[in-house]
């Protein structure tokens, strides 16, 4: 009698085996939310067509924070995650560059985030939700300013 039950694809089997590597007979590996959010933020910034992460207020606060001497860049700005024992879900808020297809940018972000998080953590990413809050328009080139006559002599 042959077994007619569906066999999982190699990709699904590999992803399941990777996730199960976090829980072993010799111990459990726990990945903190902040680790996953930093990985997802860095992976998002690597995709062509992504200008910045975060909505308007988050970006403004991030720019102020970066001006403080000794402050570090917040790589998880605009990223929220839910991390379980073997799975993770990622929500991203971003600003896209004007020009490229937003659908293509979002799909590129999904592929890069899933690949990076799964490769680095062993967690299985079940979803990556992308919210595009704004479009960055290129700045027009400014003509060089002509020297002005002093107003007071």
GROMACS .gro file of C-alpha atoms in nm:
model
  153
    1UNK     CA    1   0.000   0.000   0.000
    2UNK     CA    2   0.150   0.332  -0.103
    3UNK     CA    3   0.140   0.644   0.108
    4UNK     CA    4  -0.065   0.905  -0.079
    5UNK     CA    5  -0.019   1.179   0.182
    6UNK     CA    6   0.133   1.498   0.037
    7UNK     CA    7   0.505   1.536   0.094
    8UNK     CA    8   0.629   1.876   0.210
    9UNK     CA    9   0.844   2.061  -0.040
   10UNK     CA   10   1.216   2.087   0.024
   11UNK     CA   11   1.180   2.459   0.104
   12UNK     CA   12   0.906   2.400   0.363
   13UNK     CA   13   1.096   2.108   0.515
   14UNK     CA   14   1.417   2.315   0.536
   15UNK     CA   15   1.235   2.607   0.699
   16UNK     CA   16   1.068   2.375   0.953
   17UNK     CA   17   1.395   2.205   1.039
   18UNK     CA   18   1.566   2.543   1.087
   19UNK     CA   19   1.293   2.662   1.322
   20UNK     CA   20   1.307   2.341   1.523
   21UNK     CA   21   1.681   2.398   1.576
   22UNK     CA   22   1.584   2.664   1.834
   23UNK     CA   23   1.431   2.399   2.064
   24UNK     CA   24   1.657   2.100   2.117
   25UNK     CA   25   1.693   1.828   2.383
   26UNK     CA   26   2.000   2.010   2.515
   27UNK     CA   27   1.839   2.354   2.549
   28UNK     CA   28   1.632   2.634   2.401
   29UNK     CA   29   1.749   2.939   2.209
   30UNK     CA   30   1.534   3.249   2.255
   31UNK     CA   31   1.564   3.544   2.017
   32UNK     CA   32   1.465   3.885   2.159
   33UNK     CA   33   1.220   4.107   1.971
   34UNK     CA   34   1.480   4.385   1.941
   35UNK     CA   35   1.720   4.149   1.761
   36UNK     CA   36   1.460   4.058   1.500
   37UNK     CA   37   1.354   4.422   1.458
   38UNK     CA   38   1.714   4.536   1.398
   39UNK     CA   39   1.773   4.261   1.144
   40UNK     CA   40   1.447   4.347   0.966
   41UNK     CA   41   1.531   4.720   0.968
   42UNK     CA   42   1.877   4.668   0.823
   43UNK     CA   43   1.742   4.425   0.561
   44UNK     CA   44   1.475   4.677   0.460
   45UNK     CA   45   1.727   4.958   0.415
   46UNK     CA   46   1.930   4.737   0.177
   47UNK     CA   47   1.645   4.727  -0.078
   48UNK     CA   48   1.662   4.971  -0.369
   49UNK     CA   49   1.365   5.207  -0.363
   50UNK     CA   50   1.347   5.238   0.017
   51UNK     CA   51   1.429   5.593   0.126
   52UNK     CA   52   1.372   5.565   0.502
   53UNK     CA   53   1.196   5.368   0.773
   54UNK     CA   54   0.921   5.503   0.994
   55UNK     CA   55   0.638   5.750   0.963
   56UNK     CA   56   0.671   6.129   0.986
   57UNK     CA   57   0.690   6.165   1.368
   58UNK     CA   58   0.922   5.866   1.410
   59UNK     CA   59   1.160   5.999   1.143
   60UNK     CA   60   1.162   6.347   1.302
   61UNK     CA   61   1.248   6.202   1.644
   62UNK     CA   62   1.513   5.979   1.484
   63UNK     CA   63   1.676   6.278   1.313
   64UNK     CA   64   1.686   6.468   1.644
   65UNK     CA   65   1.831   6.164   1.822
   66UNK     CA   66   2.107   6.129   1.562
   67UNK     CA   67   2.222   6.488   1.624
   68UNK     CA   68   2.298   6.415   1.989
   69UNK     CA   69   2.671   6.348   2.030
   70UNK     CA   70   2.735   5.979   2.100
   71UNK     CA   71   2.383   5.875   1.998
   72UNK     CA   72   2.341   5.568   1.780
   73UNK     CA   73   2.122   5.518   1.477
   74UNK     CA   74   1.799   5.339   1.559
   75UNK     CA   75   1.793   5.053   1.309
   76UNK     CA   76   1.453   4.933   1.426
   77UNK     CA   77   1.272   5.265   1.370
   78UNK     CA   78   0.950   5.194   1.181
   79UNK     CA   79   0.972   4.820   1.256
   80UNK     CA   80   0.750   4.625   1.491
   81UNK     CA   81   0.773   4.251   1.538
   82UNK     CA   82   0.604   3.968   1.719
   83UNK     CA   83   0.840   3.685   1.804
   84UNK     CA   84   0.727   3.344   1.924
   85UNK     CA   85   0.929   3.032   2.002
   86UNK     CA   86   0.979   2.939   1.636
   87UNK     CA   87   0.797   3.204   1.430
   88UNK     CA   88   0.808   3.579   1.378
   89UNK     CA   89   0.583   3.839   1.212
   90UNK     CA   90   0.715   4.175   1.097
   91UNK     CA   91   0.535   4.507   1.033
   92UNK     CA   92   0.724   4.783   0.852
   93UNK     CA   93   0.646   5.152   0.798
   94UNK     CA   94   0.859   5.308   0.528
   95UNK     CA   95   0.908   5.592   0.285
   96UNK     CA   96   0.964   5.486  -0.075
   97UNK     CA   97   1.170   5.666  -0.339
   98UNK     CA   98   0.974   5.829  -0.619
   99UNK     CA   99   1.004   5.627  -0.940
  100UNK     CA  100   1.024   5.254  -0.871
  101UNK     CA  101   0.705   5.049  -0.852
  102UNK     CA  102   0.585   5.043  -0.490
  103UNK     CA  103   0.468   4.683  -0.538
  104UNK     CA  104   0.816   4.581  -0.655
  105UNK     CA  105   0.980   4.763  -0.364
  106UNK     CA  106   0.743   4.598  -0.113
  107UNK     CA  107   0.806   4.252  -0.263
  108UNK     CA  108   1.183   4.312  -0.254
  109UNK     CA  109   1.155   4.417   0.110
  110UNK     CA  110   0.957   4.103   0.194
  111UNK     CA  111   1.210   3.874   0.026
  112UNK     CA  112   1.509   4.044   0.189
  113UNK     CA  113   1.355   4.060   0.537
  114UNK     CA  114   1.237   3.697   0.529
  115UNK     CA  115   1.574   3.577   0.402
  116UNK     CA  116   1.778   3.777   0.652
  117UNK     CA  117   1.566   3.701   0.960
  118UNK     CA  118   1.535   3.330   0.883
  119UNK     CA  119   1.905   3.292   0.798
  120UNK     CA  120   2.032   3.480   1.104
  121UNK     CA  121   1.785   3.366   1.369
  122UNK     CA  122   1.641   3.034   1.257
  123UNK     CA  123   1.291   3.173   1.315
  124UNK     CA  124   1.029   3.112   1.047
  125UNK     CA  125   0.884   3.443   0.924
  126UNK     CA  126   0.511   3.396   0.874
  127UNK     CA  127   0.433   3.744   0.739
  128UNK     CA  128   0.590   4.077   0.651
  129UNK     CA  129   0.341   4.364   0.627
  130UNK     CA  130   0.464   4.678   0.450
  131UNK     CA  131   0.299   5.018   0.495
  132UNK     CA  132   0.425   5.293   0.264
  133UNK     CA  133   0.362   5.622   0.447
  134UNK     CA  134   0.519   5.864   0.201
  135UNK     CA  135   0.713   5.907  -0.121
  136UNK     CA  136   1.048   6.086  -0.122
  137UNK     CA  137   1.073   6.329  -0.411
  138UNK     CA  138   1.415   6.415  -0.550
  139UNK     CA  139   1.534   6.762  -0.461
  140UNK     CA  140   1.559   6.997  -0.757
  141UNK     CA  141   1.913   7.104  -0.835
  142UNK     CA  142   1.983   7.449  -0.697
  143UNK     CA  143   2.161   7.703  -0.910
  144UNK     CA  144   2.476   7.840  -0.750
  145UNK     CA  145   2.401   8.159  -0.564
  146UNK     CA  146   2.544   8.477  -0.705
  147UNK     CA  147   2.744   8.684  -0.459
  148UNK     CA  148   2.524   8.960  -0.326
  149UNK     CA  149   2.622   9.315  -0.267
  150UNK     CA  150   2.651   9.384   0.104
  151UNK     CA  151   2.353   9.573   0.235
  152UNK     CA  152   2.559   9.776   0.474
  153UNK     CA  153   2.894   9.934   0.393
   0.00000   0.00000   0.00000
